[in-house]
C-alpha cells in the first residue's frame, strides 16, 4: 500500500528550479529526496549503452526489464548508478537529454518506474520524501496531501538551464528545452495544475523566495491535514 502522507509531490517543467528547490526543501525538513527524472535519464542511458535507440519502444521495454538502478534518498547524495556504473554525470549529457523523451513515452515503462518510486517512498527511512518529476501530483501520488506545481515563464526557464550548463550555447539550450517540453507534455501535462494542486510560480522569485513559498505550501497543507487549520 502506498502511504500518500509520506509524499511531498512536486512537478514542473525543466528549468523551473524544481530539483534544486526540492533538494533544499528536503534538507530543511529532514526529509528524503527523490529525483524521478534522474531515473528516466538513467534508463535512457541504459538503452543507449545497449546500442539501441530510445525511439525503439521494444528496446526500451527490454532495457527496463533489466534495470539495476541505485538511487539514494539523501538530498546530499546525488549519485545515480546503473549496476556498478556511476552514471551521475553521464545522464546530464545532451545525448541523454535528447534521448530521454523516447523512454518517458512508453506507458508500460512509466507504470513500472512509478511502482518503483512508490516502493522506494514506502520503504524510506525518512518521515517523508520530496518526490519531484512530471506526473507525481497526478499519477504517482494523486492523493498526497501536499502536491505542488512549480512553474516559471519559458524564457526564465531557458535562461536558468543555460546558466546550469555553462559552456553550452544559450539559444541551442533554449531550443532543446522547448523541444523536450513539447514532447514530454504530450505524455503528461505538467504545464497546468490538476485540481487541488498548489501552483508556485518562480518567475519573479529568487531561489530563497521559491524555497520559502514551497515551505509555506507544505506547512499549510500539512496543518489542514492534521485538522488544526482554522482559516
Ligand atoms: O526533470 P528531468 O529533465 O531530469 O527529466 C528527464 C526526463 O524524464 C524528461 O524528459 C521528462 C521525463 N520525466 C517524466 O516523464 N516523468 C517524470 N516523473 C520525471 C521525468
mmCIF file of C-alpha atoms and ligand atoms in Angstrom:
data_model
loop_
_atom_site.group_PDB
_atom_site.id
_atom_site.type_symbol
_atom_site.label_atom_id
_atom_site.label_comp_id
_atom_site.label_asym_id
_atom_site.label_seq_id
_atom_site.Cartn_x
_atom_site.Cartn_y
_atom_site.Cartn_z
ATOM 1 C CA UNK A 1 0.000 0.000 0.000
ATOM 2 C CA UNK A 2 1.171 3.499 -0.766
ATOM 3 C CA UNK A 3 1.245 5.787 2.227
ATOM 4 C CA UNK A 4 0.395 9.043 0.476
ATOM 5 C CA UNK A 5 1.290 11.034 3.585
ATOM 6 C CA UNK A 6 4.928 10.234 3.010
ATOM 7 C CA UNK A 7 4.861 12.002 -0.360
ATOM 8 C CA UNK A 8 5.641 15.666 -0.894
ATOM 9 C CA UNK A 9 4.796 15.707 -4.607
ATOM 10 C CA UNK A 10 6.431 18.373 -6.766
ATOM 11 C CA UNK A 11 6.021 18.578 -10.540
ATOM 12 C CA UNK A 12 7.184 21.064 -13.098
ATOM 13 C CA UNK A 13 8.959 21.558 -16.393
ATOM 14 C CA UNK A 14 12.729 21.660 -16.923
ATOM 15 C CA UNK A 15 14.347 24.843 -15.650
ATOM 16 C CA UNK A 16 11.544 25.610 -13.174
ATOM 17 C CA UNK A 17 14.094 25.220 -10.376
ATOM 18 C CA UNK A 18 12.327 22.075 -9.230
ATOM 19 C CA UNK A 19 15.416 19.951 -8.498
ATOM 20 C CA UNK A 20 17.411 22.482 -6.509
ATOM 21 C CA UNK A 21 14.302 23.726 -4.677
ATOM 22 C CA UNK A 22 13.092 20.191 -3.868
ATOM 23 C CA UNK A 23 16.528 19.239 -2.578
ATOM 24 C CA UNK A 24 16.763 22.352 -0.389
ATOM 25 C CA UNK A 25 13.263 21.778 0.991
ATOM 26 C CA UNK A 26 14.100 18.141 1.810
ATOM 27 C CA UNK A 27 17.269 19.240 3.599
ATOM 28 C CA UNK A 28 15.414 21.900 5.568
ATOM 29 C CA UNK A 29 12.700 19.491 6.710
ATOM 30 C CA UNK A 30 14.920 16.443 7.269
ATOM 31 C CA UNK A 31 13.069 14.554 4.525
ATOM 32 C CA UNK A 32 14.326 12.314 1.751
ATOM 33 C CA UNK A 33 14.573 13.491 -1.843
ATOM 34 C CA UNK A 34 13.779 11.524 -4.994
ATOM 35 C CA UNK A 35 14.598 12.887 -8.451
ATOM 36 C CA UNK A 36 12.373 10.782 -10.729
ATOM 37 C CA UNK A 37 13.748 12.487 -13.858
ATOM 38 C CA UNK A 38 17.149 11.003 -12.978
ATOM 39 C CA UNK A 39 15.595 7.532 -13.089
ATOM 40 C CA UNK A 40 14.182 8.179 -16.589
ATOM 41 C CA UNK A 41 17.562 9.582 -17.630
ATOM 42 C CA UNK A 42 19.405 6.551 -16.229
ATOM 43 C CA UNK A 43 17.066 4.280 -18.167
ATOM 44 C CA UNK A 44 17.713 6.277 -21.361
ATOM 45 C CA UNK A 45 21.458 5.913 -20.701
ATOM 46 C CA UNK A 46 20.946 2.159 -20.206
ATOM 47 C CA UNK A 47 19.121 1.888 -23.572
ATOM 48 C CA UNK A 48 21.855 3.851 -25.377
ATOM 49 C CA UNK A 49 24.521 1.739 -23.665
ATOM 50 C CA UNK A 50 22.911 -1.410 -25.069
ATOM 51 C CA UNK A 51 23.447 0.071 -28.522
ATOM 52 C CA UNK A 52 19.736 0.714 -29.101
ATOM 53 C CA UNK A 53 17.779 3.857 -29.849
ATOM 54 C CA UNK A 54 15.168 5.141 -27.365
ATOM 55 C CA UNK A 55 12.746 5.624 -30.286
ATOM 56 C CA UNK A 56 12.586 1.806 -30.354
ATOM 57 C CA UNK A 57 9.884 1.073 -27.743
ATOM 58 C CA UNK A 58 10.708 -2.631 -27.713
ATOM 59 C CA UNK A 59 14.360 -1.916 -26.897
ATOM 60 C CA UNK A 60 13.203 0.448 -24.129
ATOM 61 C CA UNK A 61 10.947 -2.267 -22.650
ATOM 62 C CA UNK A 62 13.819 -4.750 -22.822
ATOM 63 C CA UNK A 63 16.205 -2.371 -21.051
ATOM 64 C CA UNK A 64 13.557 -1.610 -18.396
ATOM 65 C CA UNK A 65 13.106 -5.305 -17.628
ATOM 66 C CA UNK A 66 16.749 -5.464 -16.531
ATOM 67 C CA UNK A 67 17.426 -2.079 -14.960
ATOM 68 C CA UNK A 68 19.520 -2.264 -11.766
ATOM 69 C CA UNK A 69 19.075 1.360 -10.704
ATOM 70 C CA UNK A 70 20.671 2.596 -7.488
ATOM 71 C CA UNK A 71 19.414 5.960 -6.290
ATOM 72 C CA UNK A 72 19.632 7.113 -2.685
ATOM 73 C CA UNK A 73 17.185 9.441 -0.956
ATOM 74 C CA UNK A 74 19.798 11.566 0.800
ATOM 75 C CA UNK A 75 19.427 15.104 -0.641
ATOM 76 C CA UNK A 76 23.217 15.470 -0.370
ATOM 77 C CA UNK A 77 23.979 12.288 -2.283
ATOM 78 C CA UNK A 78 23.088 12.835 -5.930
ATOM 79 C CA UNK A 79 24.898 9.753 -7.233
ATOM 80 C CA UNK A 80 22.981 7.533 -9.600
ATOM 81 C CA UNK A 81 24.253 4.074 -10.521
ATOM 82 C CA UNK A 82 23.124 1.511 -13.044
ATOM 83 C CA UNK A 83 24.543 -1.704 -11.668
ATOM 84 C CA UNK A 84 28.149 -0.895 -10.855
ATOM 85 C CA UNK A 85 28.415 2.041 -13.243
ATOM 86 C CA UNK A 86 28.244 5.559 -11.819
ATOM 87 C CA UNK A 87 26.117 7.471 -14.362
ATOM 88 C CA UNK A 88 25.679 10.659 -12.291
ATOM 89 C CA UNK A 89 27.386 12.892 -14.853
ATOM 90 C CA UNK A 90 26.617 10.885 -17.978
ATOM 91 C CA UNK A 91 22.835 11.226 -17.512
ATOM 92 C CA UNK A 92 23.156 15.033 -17.781
ATOM 93 C CA UNK A 93 24.876 14.879 -21.178
ATOM 94 C CA UNK A 94 22.936 16.325 -24.129
ATOM 95 C CA UNK A 95 22.855 12.911 -25.861
ATOM 96 C CA UNK A 96 20.879 11.524 -22.895
ATOM 97 C CA UNK A 97 18.691 14.643 -22.554
ATOM 98 C CA UNK A 98 17.626 14.327 -26.155
ATOM 99 C CA UNK A 99 17.011 10.567 -25.885
ATOM 100 C CA UNK A 100 15.055 10.555 -22.616
ATOM 101 C CA UNK A 101 11.654 11.531 -24.044
ATOM 102 C CA UNK A 102 11.646 8.261 -26.011
ATOM 103 C CA UNK A 103 11.866 6.343 -22.748
ATOM 104 C CA UNK A 104 9.264 8.504 -20.979
ATOM 105 C CA UNK A 105 6.789 7.839 -23.799
ATOM 106 C CA UNK A 106 6.378 4.086 -23.193
ATOM 107 C CA UNK A 107 3.310 3.501 -20.951
ATOM 108 C CA UNK A 108 4.387 0.109 -19.539
ATOM 109 C CA UNK A 109 7.748 1.574 -18.629
ATOM 110 C CA UNK A 110 6.076 4.506 -16.860
ATOM 111 C CA UNK A 111 3.890 2.079 -14.885
ATOM 112 C CA UNK A 112 6.967 0.066 -13.914
ATOM 113 C CA UNK A 113 9.037 3.035 -12.736
ATOM 114 C CA UNK A 114 6.034 4.502 -10.906
ATOM 115 C CA UNK A 115 5.718 1.295 -8.893
ATOM 116 C CA UNK A 116 9.411 1.514 -8.149
ATOM 117 C CA UNK A 117 9.038 5.127 -6.904
ATOM 118 C CA UNK A 118 6.087 4.190 -4.666
ATOM 119 C CA UNK A 119 8.035 1.272 -3.220
ATOM 120 C CA UNK A 120 11.094 3.438 -2.560
ATOM 121 C CA UNK A 121 8.974 6.021 -0.718
ATOM 122 C CA UNK A 122 7.102 3.347 1.264
ATOM 123 C CA UNK A 123 10.403 1.810 2.412
ATOM 124 C CA UNK A 124 12.216 5.105 3.042
ATOM 125 C CA UNK A 125 13.931 5.727 6.354
ATOM 126 C CA UNK A 126 12.626 9.289 6.365
ATOM 127 C CA UNK A 127 9.354 10.674 7.749
ATOM 128 C CA UNK A 128 8.506 11.867 4.228
ATOM 129 C CA UNK A 129 10.135 12.147 0.807
ATOM 130 C CA UNK A 130 10.111 15.125 -1.548
ATOM 131 C CA UNK A 131 9.431 13.431 -4.884
ATOM 132 C CA UNK A 132 9.923 15.594 -7.946
ATOM 133 C CA UNK A 133 9.016 14.906 -11.544
ATOM 134 C CA UNK A 134 6.327 15.498 -14.152
ATOM 135 C CA UNK A 135 3.454 13.262 -13.045
ATOM 136 C CA UNK A 136 3.941 12.895 -9.307
ATOM 137 C CA UNK A 137 0.959 15.121 -8.422
ATOM 138 C CA UNK A 138 -1.285 13.462 -10.993
ATOM 139 C CA UNK A 139 -0.275 9.814 -11.479
ATOM 140 C CA UNK A 140 2.294 8.631 -8.933
ATOM 141 C CA UNK A 141 0.690 10.172 -5.820
ATOM 142 C CA UNK A 142 -2.581 11.909 -6.806
ATOM 143 C CA UNK A 143 -3.884 11.506 -3.231
ATOM 144 C CA UNK A 144 -0.880 13.046 -1.490
ATOM 145 C CA UNK A 145 -1.929 15.896 0.823
ATOM 146 C CA UNK A 146 0.909 18.093 -0.433
ATOM 147 C CA UNK A 147 1.031 18.491 -4.225
ATOM 148 C CA UNK A 148 2.816 21.401 -5.836
ATOM 149 C CA UNK A 149 3.341 22.505 -9.431
ATOM 150 C CA UNK A 150 6.444 24.639 -9.714
ATOM 151 C CA UNK A 151 6.365 26.786 -12.835
ATOM 152 C CA UNK A 152 8.245 29.694 -14.390
ATOM 153 C CA UNK A 153 7.958 31.620 -17.635
ATOM 154 C CA UNK A 154 9.570 29.737 -20.567
ATOM 155 C CA UNK A 155 12.271 32.368 -21.177
ATOM 156 C CA UNK A 156 13.251 32.345 -17.493
ATOM 157 C CA UNK A 157 13.465 28.547 -17.519
ATOM 158 C CA UNK A 158 15.643 28.540 -20.624
ATOM 159 C CA UNK A 159 17.979 31.141 -19.118
ATOM 160 C CA UNK A 160 18.322 29.145 -15.877
ATOM 161 C CA UNK A 161 19.038 25.917 -17.737
ATOM 162 C CA UNK A 162 21.658 27.651 -19.916
ATOM 163 C CA UNK A 163 23.351 29.035 -16.783
ATOM 164 C CA UNK A 164 23.479 25.497 -15.322
ATOM 165 C CA UNK A 165 25.098 24.149 -18.467
ATOM 166 C CA UNK A 166 27.948 26.623 -18.601
ATOM 167 C CA UNK A 167 29.710 26.490 -21.931
ATOM 168 C CA UNK A 168 26.657 25.407 -23.915
ATOM 169 C CA UNK A 169 25.162 27.775 -26.448
ATOM 170 C CA UNK A 170 22.172 29.557 -24.804
ATOM 171 C CA UNK A 171 19.983 29.556 -27.919
ATOM 172 C CA UNK A 172 20.634 25.856 -28.502
ATOM 173 C CA UNK A 173 19.783 25.112 -24.848
ATOM 174 C CA UNK A 174 16.515 27.052 -25.136
ATOM 175 C CA UNK A 175 15.586 25.234 -28.313
ATOM 176 C CA UNK A 176 16.383 21.790 -26.853
ATOM 177 C CA UNK A 177 14.407 22.610 -23.704
ATOM 178 C CA UNK A 178 11.323 23.748 -25.619
ATOM 179 C CA UNK A 179 11.507 20.712 -27.868
ATOM 180 C CA UNK A 180 11.674 18.391 -24.856
ATOM 181 C CA UNK A 181 8.813 20.230 -23.087
ATOM 182 C CA UNK A 182 6.647 19.864 -26.190
ATOM 183 C CA UNK A 183 7.436 16.164 -26.485
ATOM 184 C CA UNK A 184 7.095 15.436 -22.748
ATOM 185 C CA UNK A 185 3.876 17.418 -22.315
ATOM 186 C CA UNK A 186 2.190 15.248 -24.928
ATOM 187 C CA UNK A 187 2.677 12.358 -22.468
ATOM 188 C CA UNK A 188 1.849 14.105 -19.176
ATOM 189 C CA UNK A 189 0.503 17.602 -18.706
ATOM 190 C CA UNK A 190 2.932 19.267 -16.312
ATOM 191 C CA UNK A 191 2.261 22.782 -17.543
ATOM 192 C CA UNK A 192 -1.199 23.057 -15.979
ATOM 193 C CA UNK A 193 -2.087 22.261 -12.382
ATOM 194 C CA UNK A 194 -4.566 19.446 -11.727
ATOM 195 C CA UNK A 195 -7.430 20.248 -9.310
ATOM 196 C CA UNK A 196 -6.164 20.601 -5.736
ATOM 197 C CA UNK A 197 -2.550 21.162 -6.776
ATOM 198 C CA UNK A 198 -0.909 24.362 -5.463
ATOM 199 C CA UNK A 199 0.990 26.407 -8.044
ATOM 200 C CA UNK A 200 4.240 28.124 -7.110
ATOM 201 C CA UNK A 201 5.356 30.406 -9.944
ATOM 202 C CA UNK A 202 9.051 31.215 -9.542
ATOM 203 C CA UNK A 203 9.301 33.655 -12.479
ATOM 204 C CA UNK A 204 9.668 36.644 -10.171
ATOM 205 C CA UNK A 205 11.189 34.805 -7.208
ATOM 206 C CA UNK A 206 14.802 34.172 -6.383
ATOM 207 C CA UNK A 207 15.982 30.811 -5.054
ATOM 208 C CA UNK A 208 15.441 31.601 -1.342
ATOM 209 C CA UNK A 209 11.978 33.065 -2.012
ATOM 210 C CA UNK A 210 10.981 29.998 -4.033
ATOM 211 C CA UNK A 211 12.050 27.697 -1.192
ATOM 212 C CA UNK A 212 10.035 29.794 1.274
ATOM 213 C CA UNK A 213 6.975 29.693 -0.995
ATOM 214 C CA UNK A 214 7.182 25.893 -1.225
ATOM 215 C CA UNK A 215 7.772 25.529 2.537
ATOM 216 C CA UNK A 216 4.716 27.633 3.277
ATOM 217 C CA UNK A 217 2.511 25.492 0.995
ATOM 218 C CA UNK A 218 3.824 22.383 2.764
ATOM 219 C CA UNK A 219 3.177 23.863 6.216
ATOM 220 C CA UNK A 220 -0.346 24.960 5.250
ATOM 221 C CA UNK A 221 -1.331 21.667 3.612
ATOM 222 C CA UNK A 222 0.085 19.603 6.449
ATOM 223 C CA UNK A 223 -1.750 21.667 9.047
ATOM 224 C CA UNK A 224 -5.007 21.291 7.102
ATOM 225 C CA UNK A 225 -4.304 17.562 7.008
ATOM 226 C CA UNK A 226 -3.851 17.469 10.779
ATOM 227 C CA UNK A 227 -7.134 19.357 11.143
ATOM 228 C CA UNK A 228 -5.501 22.205 13.009
ATOM 229 C CA UNK A 229 -6.115 24.842 10.362
ATOM 230 C CA UNK A 230 -8.725 27.386 11.340
ATOM 231 C CA UNK A 231 -8.526 29.604 8.272
HETATM 232 O O1 LIG B 1 13.476 16.565 -14.870
HETATM 233 P P1 LIG B 1 14.408 15.988 -15.920
HETATM 234 O O2 LIG B 1 14.733 16.936 -17.025
HETATM 235 O O3 LIG B 1 15.637 15.383 -15.329
HETATM 236 O O4 LIG B 1 13.568 14.784 -16.574
HETATM 237 C C1 LIG B 1 14.129 13.928 -17.520
HETATM 238 C C2 LIG B 1 13.059 13.401 -18.456
HETATM 239 O O5 LIG B 1 12.221 12.445 -17.830
HETATM 240 C C3 LIG B 1 12.155 14.459 -19.050
HETATM 241 O O6 LIG B 1 12.297 14.410 -20.451
HETATM 242 C C4 LIG B 1 10.768 14.105 -18.648
HETATM 243 C C5 LIG B 1 10.852 12.722 -18.067
HETATM 244 N N1 LIG B 1 10.133 12.577 -16.812
HETATM 245 C C6 LIG B 1 8.862 12.070 -16.852
HETATM 246 O O7 LIG B 1 8.328 11.818 -17.938
HETATM 247 N N2 LIG B 1 8.192 11.849 -15.683
HETATM 248 C C7 LIG B 1 8.766 12.126 -14.502
HETATM 249 N N3 LIG B 1 8.100 11.888 -13.369
HETATM 250 C C8 LIG B 1 10.075 12.686 -14.463
HETATM 251 C C9 LIG B 1 10.728 12.897 -15.641
#
